[in-house]
Each structure stands twice: as C-alpha cells, then as structure tokens.
C-alpha cells in the first residue's frame, strides 16, 4: 500500500541522519481504510523503543498525502537472505535462524506487553510475522518491521466480519478462523518461519490462499528433525511447541520462547558479529550499492555509480523456498497431531546426487556392508546425530575405498589449535595402528578422528626407542584424489587460501595430489588449520568430533 524513499535530515557541522520516507501509493490515497492503517502504524510504532523493532520518527502530511519518517535499515530481509543462500546452493546456518528467531521473540514480547507512557497497558499483536517483515542489518542486528495491520487497543481500523488480515501461509489457526487474538498467534507465525528456514521448504504452501488456510487448520506438520536430520531434537521440539494448533499448548509468551531457543541452541547460537560476517559474504555487492546511494545523497557519487547501485538493489531476489513434498496423508482429511514422515535429506535447493545406475544394479560390496554395520553400531550406542553425519558421507556417491576406517581419540585443544592428518604404520608384522604425530615443539597439537590408513615410507613411523624417525623427502605426486570431511559438532566452511572449497558435510571434493593446508571456519568465525595429504586415485576421509 506504500512506496519508500531514501531521505536524510541535515544540520550544522556536517550533521546528517538517513531515514526512510514511507508514503501511501497514489492510487490508494483516497482509500480511507489504507489511511487508517497508515495512521495506526505511525501511532503504534512511534511509542516503541526496542533494539529489534524498526523505529518511526515522524508522521506528517504534504500536498501529496501522509508520510512516515522511519529508521533507515541497511540490510536484507529473510526472504532475500534465503534466496542468496539458495543461489549459492547452501543452507542458512541453523545458528543464524535460531538467533534471529530468538531476537524476534523478544521484540514480540515487548510489543505484546507494551505499556504506554501513561502507564496504561497497550498490548500490540503484530499479525503479519513472516520472512518479508524481518530484516537483518549488515551489522547483524535483527529488526522486526511493518506493524501496518497490527491489532492494538484504540486502533482506528476495524477488521470487517468475514475477513482476515495477514500473510497466508504464516497465519495462526485462530487468525484463519477469525477468532480473538493474543500474542501466542504471533508465536505460531515465528514457528512457521523457523520450520521453513531450518528445513529449506515452505510449510503451508498451497495452490491459492484458501488452500493455504485449510492446510494451516488441518495439514500434518512434520518434525523438523525428521525432514532435516541435522536439526537437534531439542530445536525441533521448540518449533513444534510453537506450532501447536491449540494456543494453550504453545509458549505462554515471547520471552519464554526466546529462553527455550537459547536453552536448546547452546553453542549453535550466532551473535551479531557472526551474523554480520554471513551478511558480508552474501551481500557484498548490495552493501557497495547502498554505500553508493548514500554517497549520492552527499553529492560525492556520479550518475553512473548511482544507476549501477539502483540496478543492484532492484535485482531479482529469487529463487525462493520450494514447496515441501509431503508424503503423508491426514486421517479422514484432518490431522491435529503432527505426524512424523520418513526421514529424507534436508531441502536446500540443491539437486540430489544422481546415483550411477550401473552401480546400483550390483550387489553391495563387503566394504559397504562393513560401513553400514559401523553406522548401525553408532545408532545403537546412542550417537544418532553422529550416525546421520556418517550416513551423509556414505550415501554421497563415495567411490569404494579399500582402506579401513580407523578413529583416534580427540584431545583437548588450546586457543590456536593445529590439526594434523593421522597416519598408520605396520610395525614388525603388526596390524598397523592409526596414530597422529605431534610436533615436539607443540605439545598441544589437536588430534582428530581420521578415516584413512596409509602405508608409510621406509623411514616413516617410530623407532623402537620411542623417538621420531627422520622422514624421507616426499617425492612429487601427480594426479588427483578426493577429500571427504565431516564435522559432527556443526556445519563449517572449508577454505584453501582465499578459495572456499565448500561447506561440511563435504563428500568427494576433488583436489590435486599432495599436501594441502586447509582452514576450517566455524560459527565463531575462527580459522583453524587442517593439513591433509591427498593421494592419487584415493579418497581421504576426516571425521572431526568437535571444534576446539
């Protein structure tokens, strides 16, 4: 219903403050309903003062109608962030989603329990919580936007009987039915948003708005941890409680939901610095375009720069989250209890790996049987999460490797650990035990789980006295090998120099034969070195239990 402009106010000594000017579109300026909604938004949000809610500074009227002066937010909304990740064929980090949802819940709690300056309780229900109305700034700050259809005490606009307001697909069941709303309705919408971002697919998508509303009331809701097995079970429980169709079973308020997210997220939760790092990776071009527009307001940018900036900011944000493929059917057309469908890989916008049809016709090899046996033992031991990570690798079209999988214990690590590839040597007719060599000058070198056993050269290994034997110089190796890398604690980015190789779990990454020094970057932003030795026509596998 409105159009936006970039504006600024200036003063003595070079003072300048940028704002967004929001005006009702010319073709609806005579619509009294839109005007009342516009005035409600100004009145409601002008009184708010919360770091996670976009501020309104001024309401005025010119010859061409009403306008709002609002906080200028340099950032992108969650739809745009999702699209950027899909274009890169990567998932939104779960820690990013959890931290954004936590901040949105706190912003909603502030609105739901708002008290006017006079001391009178004035609760505000947003009614339109969705990805499009949640922004993350380039500094990593979360902002809840657009209280234009918010339900508040003393609102000028009244919802007509038989109509609903909000974004279909994100409404609560009581909102769809037209029942009286409270803050728990917004928390249902947060649950929908969380489910979609961590599973990579729409939850209540339909062929039209009516179909989406029916699904909100009746369609079974799959557990996120069953659609995307990398999601911790505790996180899945929080999402499912928010998505309870009976509001009495949901969280009592936004603060309780925010605390529950913090409790189950643990180390996964991203702070603003880590969110800012992700935003810089995804939107470097748009950040430059925003700077160019701000410089144009100061008269320091030429016309060509401004036109290029506008084109970059108006670029297509697609692709968007795909519709979820639901293979479950509700009983008698209605299912009020979430049903758990069969496990399948998380939807990330990527094309699934295509199996070699010639190989699928062959009976499973002894190696595959042994690996699946290992997977089964891991499940029985209670390591369901780690077992899934291994299953990702085993199912990722990995070529048969005659080497035997071996594991080493993981030792404690200091602030700046150094990873080394584990090796194994057959000694005096022995079976060959996988070891990790620690440089004598650095007793704190991190030992990792290594899944490759490689015969050593004639001088490699250790002598009988227990001291290190001097290694022969390694001959130059030609050809390519493959690297498979899994980090059980979290998904991490893997770099070689400034070149990003991918994100874990990473299977069958082709690298030139020889020794490579990689860097692993976790959610804390630290770069950890990992030295790997790639051998021609072989697959080197690493399974890291945790990041120090």
PDB file of C-alpha atoms in Angstrom, residues 320-458:
ATOM      1  CA  UNK A 320      12.569 -18.804  -3.125  1.00  0.00           C
ATOM      2  CA  UNK A 321      11.920 -21.687  -0.782  1.00  0.00           C
ATOM      3  CA  UNK A 322      10.348 -24.620  -2.654  1.00  0.00           C
ATOM      4  CA  UNK A 323       7.098 -26.225  -1.645  1.00  0.00           C
ATOM      5  CA  UNK A 324       7.547 -29.124   0.746  1.00  0.00           C
ATOM      6  CA  UNK A 325       6.862 -32.559  -0.692  1.00  0.00           C
ATOM      7  CA  UNK A 326       4.638 -34.240   1.893  1.00  0.00           C
ATOM      8  CA  UNK A 327       4.255 -37.981   1.512  1.00  0.00           C
ATOM      9  CA  UNK A 328       1.928 -38.285   4.491  1.00  0.00           C
ATOM     10  CA  UNK A 329      -1.857 -38.141   4.243  1.00  0.00           C
ATOM     11  CA  UNK A 330      -4.050 -36.931   7.095  1.00  0.00           C
ATOM     12  CA  UNK A 331      -6.553 -39.382   8.538  1.00  0.00           C
ATOM     13  CA  UNK A 332     -10.130 -38.525   7.436  1.00  0.00           C
ATOM     14  CA  UNK A 333      -8.803 -35.279   5.991  1.00  0.00           C
ATOM     15  CA  UNK A 334      -7.865 -33.887   9.413  1.00  0.00           C
ATOM     16  CA  UNK A 335      -4.742 -34.352  11.488  1.00  0.00           C
ATOM     17  CA  UNK A 336      -4.417 -32.214  14.593  1.00  0.00           C
ATOM     18  CA  UNK A 337      -1.403 -34.167  15.853  1.00  0.00           C
ATOM     19  CA  UNK A 338       1.912 -33.679  13.980  1.00  0.00           C
ATOM     20  CA  UNK A 339       2.894 -36.853  12.198  1.00  0.00           C
ATOM     21  CA  UNK A 340       6.487 -37.873  11.618  1.00  0.00           C
ATOM     22  CA  UNK A 341       7.158 -38.792   7.971  1.00  0.00           C
ATOM     23  CA  UNK A 342      10.008 -40.970   6.811  1.00  0.00           C
ATOM     24  CA  UNK A 343      13.473 -39.458   7.002  1.00  0.00           C
ATOM     25  CA  UNK A 344      14.836 -37.701   3.989  1.00  0.00           C
ATOM     26  CA  UNK A 345      17.623 -35.301   3.220  1.00  0.00           C
ATOM     27  CA  UNK A 346      17.096 -31.640   4.095  1.00  0.00           C
ATOM     28  CA  UNK A 347      15.691 -29.454   1.346  1.00  0.00           C
ATOM     29  CA  UNK A 348      18.370 -26.953   0.445  1.00  0.00           C
ATOM     30  CA  UNK A 349      17.546 -26.054  -3.127  1.00  0.00           C
ATOM     31  CA  UNK A 350      20.310 -28.393  -4.328  1.00  0.00           C
ATOM     32  CA  UNK A 351      19.843 -31.114  -6.864  1.00  0.00           C
ATOM     33  CA  UNK A 352      20.177 -34.513  -5.175  1.00  0.00           C
ATOM     34  CA  UNK A 353      23.166 -36.592  -6.091  1.00  0.00           C
ATOM     35  CA  UNK A 354      22.354 -38.897  -9.010  1.00  0.00           C
ATOM     36  CA  UNK A 355      23.404 -42.467  -8.392  1.00  0.00           C
ATOM     37  CA  UNK A 356      25.279 -44.436 -11.031  1.00  0.00           C
ATOM     38  CA  UNK A 357      22.640 -46.773 -12.416  1.00  0.00           C
ATOM     39  CA  UNK A 358      25.262 -49.318 -13.391  1.00  0.00           C
ATOM     40  CA  UNK A 359      26.494 -49.480  -9.819  1.00  0.00           C
ATOM     41  CA  UNK A 360      23.062 -49.659  -8.247  1.00  0.00           C
ATOM     42  CA  UNK A 361      22.369 -52.936 -10.009  1.00  0.00           C
ATOM     43  CA  UNK A 362      25.408 -54.590  -8.454  1.00  0.00           C
ATOM     44  CA  UNK A 363      25.107 -56.281  -5.058  1.00  0.00           C
ATOM     45  CA  UNK A 364      26.530 -54.274  -2.155  1.00  0.00           C
ATOM     46  CA  UNK A 365      30.227 -54.800  -1.580  1.00  0.00           C
ATOM     47  CA  UNK A 366      31.717 -56.179   1.640  1.00  0.00           C
ATOM     48  CA  UNK A 367      33.118 -52.730   2.326  1.00  0.00           C
ATOM     49  CA  UNK A 368      29.673 -51.128   2.132  1.00  0.00           C
ATOM     50  CA  UNK A 369      28.280 -53.823   4.412  1.00  0.00           C
ATOM     51  CA  UNK A 370      31.052 -53.120   6.913  1.00  0.00           C
ATOM     52  CA  UNK A 371      30.438 -49.372   6.789  1.00  0.00           C
ATOM     53  CA  UNK A 372      26.705 -49.761   7.276  1.00  0.00           C
ATOM     54  CA  UNK A 373      27.447 -52.105  10.162  1.00  0.00           C
ATOM     55  CA  UNK A 374      29.523 -49.346  11.709  1.00  0.00           C
ATOM     56  CA  UNK A 375      26.633 -46.940  11.217  1.00  0.00           C
ATOM     57  CA  UNK A 376      24.227 -49.343  12.952  1.00  0.00           C
ATOM     58  CA  UNK A 377      26.571 -49.695  15.942  1.00  0.00           C
ATOM     59  CA  UNK A 378      26.751 -45.910  16.214  1.00  0.00           C
ATOM     60  CA  UNK A 379      22.955 -45.690  16.309  1.00  0.00           C
ATOM     61  CA  UNK A 380      22.716 -48.419  18.966  1.00  0.00           C
ATOM     62  CA  UNK A 381      25.303 -46.575  21.046  1.00  0.00           C
ATOM     63  CA  UNK A 382      23.064 -43.537  21.146  1.00  0.00           C
ATOM     64  CA  UNK A 383      25.041 -41.497  18.640  1.00  0.00           C
ATOM     65  CA  UNK A 384      22.103 -40.855  16.329  1.00  0.00           C
ATOM     66  CA  UNK A 385      23.332 -37.409  15.404  1.00  0.00           C
ATOM     67  CA  UNK A 386      26.829 -38.552  14.568  1.00  0.00           C
ATOM     68  CA  UNK A 387      25.444 -41.573  12.744  1.00  0.00           C
ATOM     69  CA  UNK A 388      23.437 -39.355  10.457  1.00  0.00           C
ATOM     70  CA  UNK A 389      26.557 -37.347   9.592  1.00  0.00           C
ATOM     71  CA  UNK A 390      28.345 -40.549   8.622  1.00  0.00           C
ATOM     72  CA  UNK A 391      25.308 -41.644   6.602  1.00  0.00           C
ATOM     73  CA  UNK A 392      25.516 -38.387   4.638  1.00  0.00           C
ATOM     74  CA  UNK A 393      29.038 -39.283   3.641  1.00  0.00           C
ATOM     75  CA  UNK A 394      28.274 -42.935   2.905  1.00  0.00           C
ATOM     76  CA  UNK A 395      25.330 -42.026   0.704  1.00  0.00           C
ATOM     77  CA  UNK A 396      27.104 -39.251  -1.180  1.00  0.00           C
ATOM     78  CA  UNK A 397      28.219 -41.480  -4.040  1.00  0.00           C
ATOM     79  CA  UNK A 398      31.620 -42.142  -2.437  1.00  0.00           C
ATOM     80  CA  UNK A 399      33.738 -44.452  -4.521  1.00  0.00           C
ATOM     81  CA  UNK A 400      34.703 -47.753  -2.873  1.00  0.00           C
ATOM     82  CA  UNK A 401      37.938 -47.333  -0.921  1.00  0.00           C
ATOM     83  CA  UNK A 402      39.918 -50.364   0.186  1.00  0.00           C
ATOM     84  CA  UNK A 403      41.320 -48.534   3.184  1.00  0.00           C
ATOM     85  CA  UNK A 404      39.943 -49.431   6.577  1.00  0.00           C
ATOM     86  CA  UNK A 405      38.213 -46.779   8.657  1.00  0.00           C
ATOM     87  CA  UNK A 406      40.066 -46.074  11.881  1.00  0.00           C
ATOM     88  CA  UNK A 407      39.429 -43.485  14.589  1.00  0.00           C
ATOM     89  CA  UNK A 408      41.577 -41.718  17.146  1.00  0.00           C
ATOM     90  CA  UNK A 409      40.549 -40.070  20.432  1.00  0.00           C
ATOM     91  CA  UNK A 410      40.252 -36.294  20.417  1.00  0.00           C
ATOM     92  CA  UNK A 411      42.403 -34.399  22.899  1.00  0.00           C
ATOM     93  CA  UNK A 412      41.816 -31.009  24.422  1.00  0.00           C
ATOM     94  CA  UNK A 413      42.893 -28.058  22.313  1.00  0.00           C
ATOM     95  CA  UNK A 414      44.255 -24.589  23.091  1.00  0.00           C
ATOM     96  CA  UNK A 415      43.080 -21.298  21.628  1.00  0.00           C
ATOM     97  CA  UNK A 416      45.037 -21.776  18.409  1.00  0.00           C
ATOM     98  CA  UNK A 417      44.966 -25.495  17.569  1.00  0.00           C
ATOM     99  CA  UNK A 418      46.633 -27.107  14.597  1.00  0.00           C
ATOM    100  CA  UNK A 419      45.089 -30.171  13.020  1.00  0.00           C
ATOM    101  CA  UNK A 420      47.277 -32.929  11.559  1.00  0.00           C
ATOM    102  CA  UNK A 421      46.301 -35.866   9.426  1.00  0.00           C
ATOM    103  CA  UNK A 422      46.543 -39.190  11.253  1.00  0.00           C
ATOM    104  CA  UNK A 423      48.698 -41.912   9.733  1.00  0.00           C
ATOM    105  CA  UNK A 424      49.249 -45.593  10.408  1.00  0.00           C
ATOM    106  CA  UNK A 425      52.243 -47.852  10.145  1.00  0.00           C
ATOM    107  CA  UNK A 426      52.603 -51.583  10.191  1.00  0.00           C
ATOM    108  CA  UNK A 427      55.361 -52.440  12.593  1.00  0.00           C
ATOM    109  CA  UNK A 428      57.229 -55.717  12.691  1.00  0.00           C
ATOM    110  CA  UNK A 429      54.353 -57.646  11.154  1.00  0.00           C
ATOM    111  CA  UNK A 430      51.757 -55.865  13.277  1.00  0.00           C
ATOM    112  CA  UNK A 431      48.310 -54.846  12.113  1.00  0.00           C
ATOM    113  CA  UNK A 432      49.096 -51.148  11.807  1.00  0.00           C
ATOM    114  CA  UNK A 433      47.523 -48.771  14.356  1.00  0.00           C
ATOM    115  CA  UNK A 434      46.420 -45.303  13.292  1.00  0.00           C
ATOM    116  CA  UNK A 435      48.372 -42.579  15.068  1.00  0.00           C
ATOM    117  CA  UNK A 436      48.590 -38.795  14.993  1.00  0.00           C
ATOM    118  CA  UNK A 437      52.008 -37.244  15.065  1.00  0.00           C
ATOM    119  CA  UNK A 438      52.510 -34.268  17.363  1.00  0.00           C
ATOM    120  CA  UNK A 439      55.423 -31.914  16.697  1.00  0.00           C
ATOM    121  CA  UNK A 440      57.855 -31.921  19.596  1.00  0.00           C
ATOM    122  CA  UNK A 441      57.739 -28.137  19.795  1.00  0.00           C
ATOM    123  CA  UNK A 442      53.943 -28.028  20.099  1.00  0.00           C
ATOM    124  CA  UNK A 443      52.535 -30.489  22.607  1.00  0.00           C
ATOM    125  CA  UNK A 444      49.058 -29.013  22.188  1.00  0.00           C
ATOM    126  CA  UNK A 445      48.530 -30.079  18.586  1.00  0.00           C
ATOM    127  CA  UNK A 446      44.917 -31.222  18.098  1.00  0.00           C
ATOM    128  CA  UNK A 447      44.430 -34.900  17.289  1.00  0.00           C
ATOM    129  CA  UNK A 448      41.434 -35.619  15.087  1.00  0.00           C
ATOM    130  CA  UNK A 449      39.439 -38.615  14.004  1.00  0.00           C
ATOM    131  CA  UNK A 450      40.983 -39.721  10.717  1.00  0.00           C
ATOM    132  CA  UNK A 451      39.384 -42.195   8.378  1.00  0.00           C
ATOM    133  CA  UNK A 452      42.309 -43.067   6.169  1.00  0.00           C
ATOM    134  CA  UNK A 453      45.031 -45.656   6.705  1.00  0.00           C
ATOM    135  CA  UNK A 454      48.066 -45.178   4.533  1.00  0.00           C
ATOM    136  CA  UNK A 455      51.296 -47.222   4.500  1.00  0.00           C
ATOM    137  CA  UNK A 456      54.314 -45.149   5.476  1.00  0.00           C
ATOM    138  CA  UNK A 457      57.623 -44.957   3.642  1.00  0.00           C
ATOM    139  CA  UNK A 458      60.633 -46.979   4.722  1.00  0.00           C
TER     140      UNK A 458
END
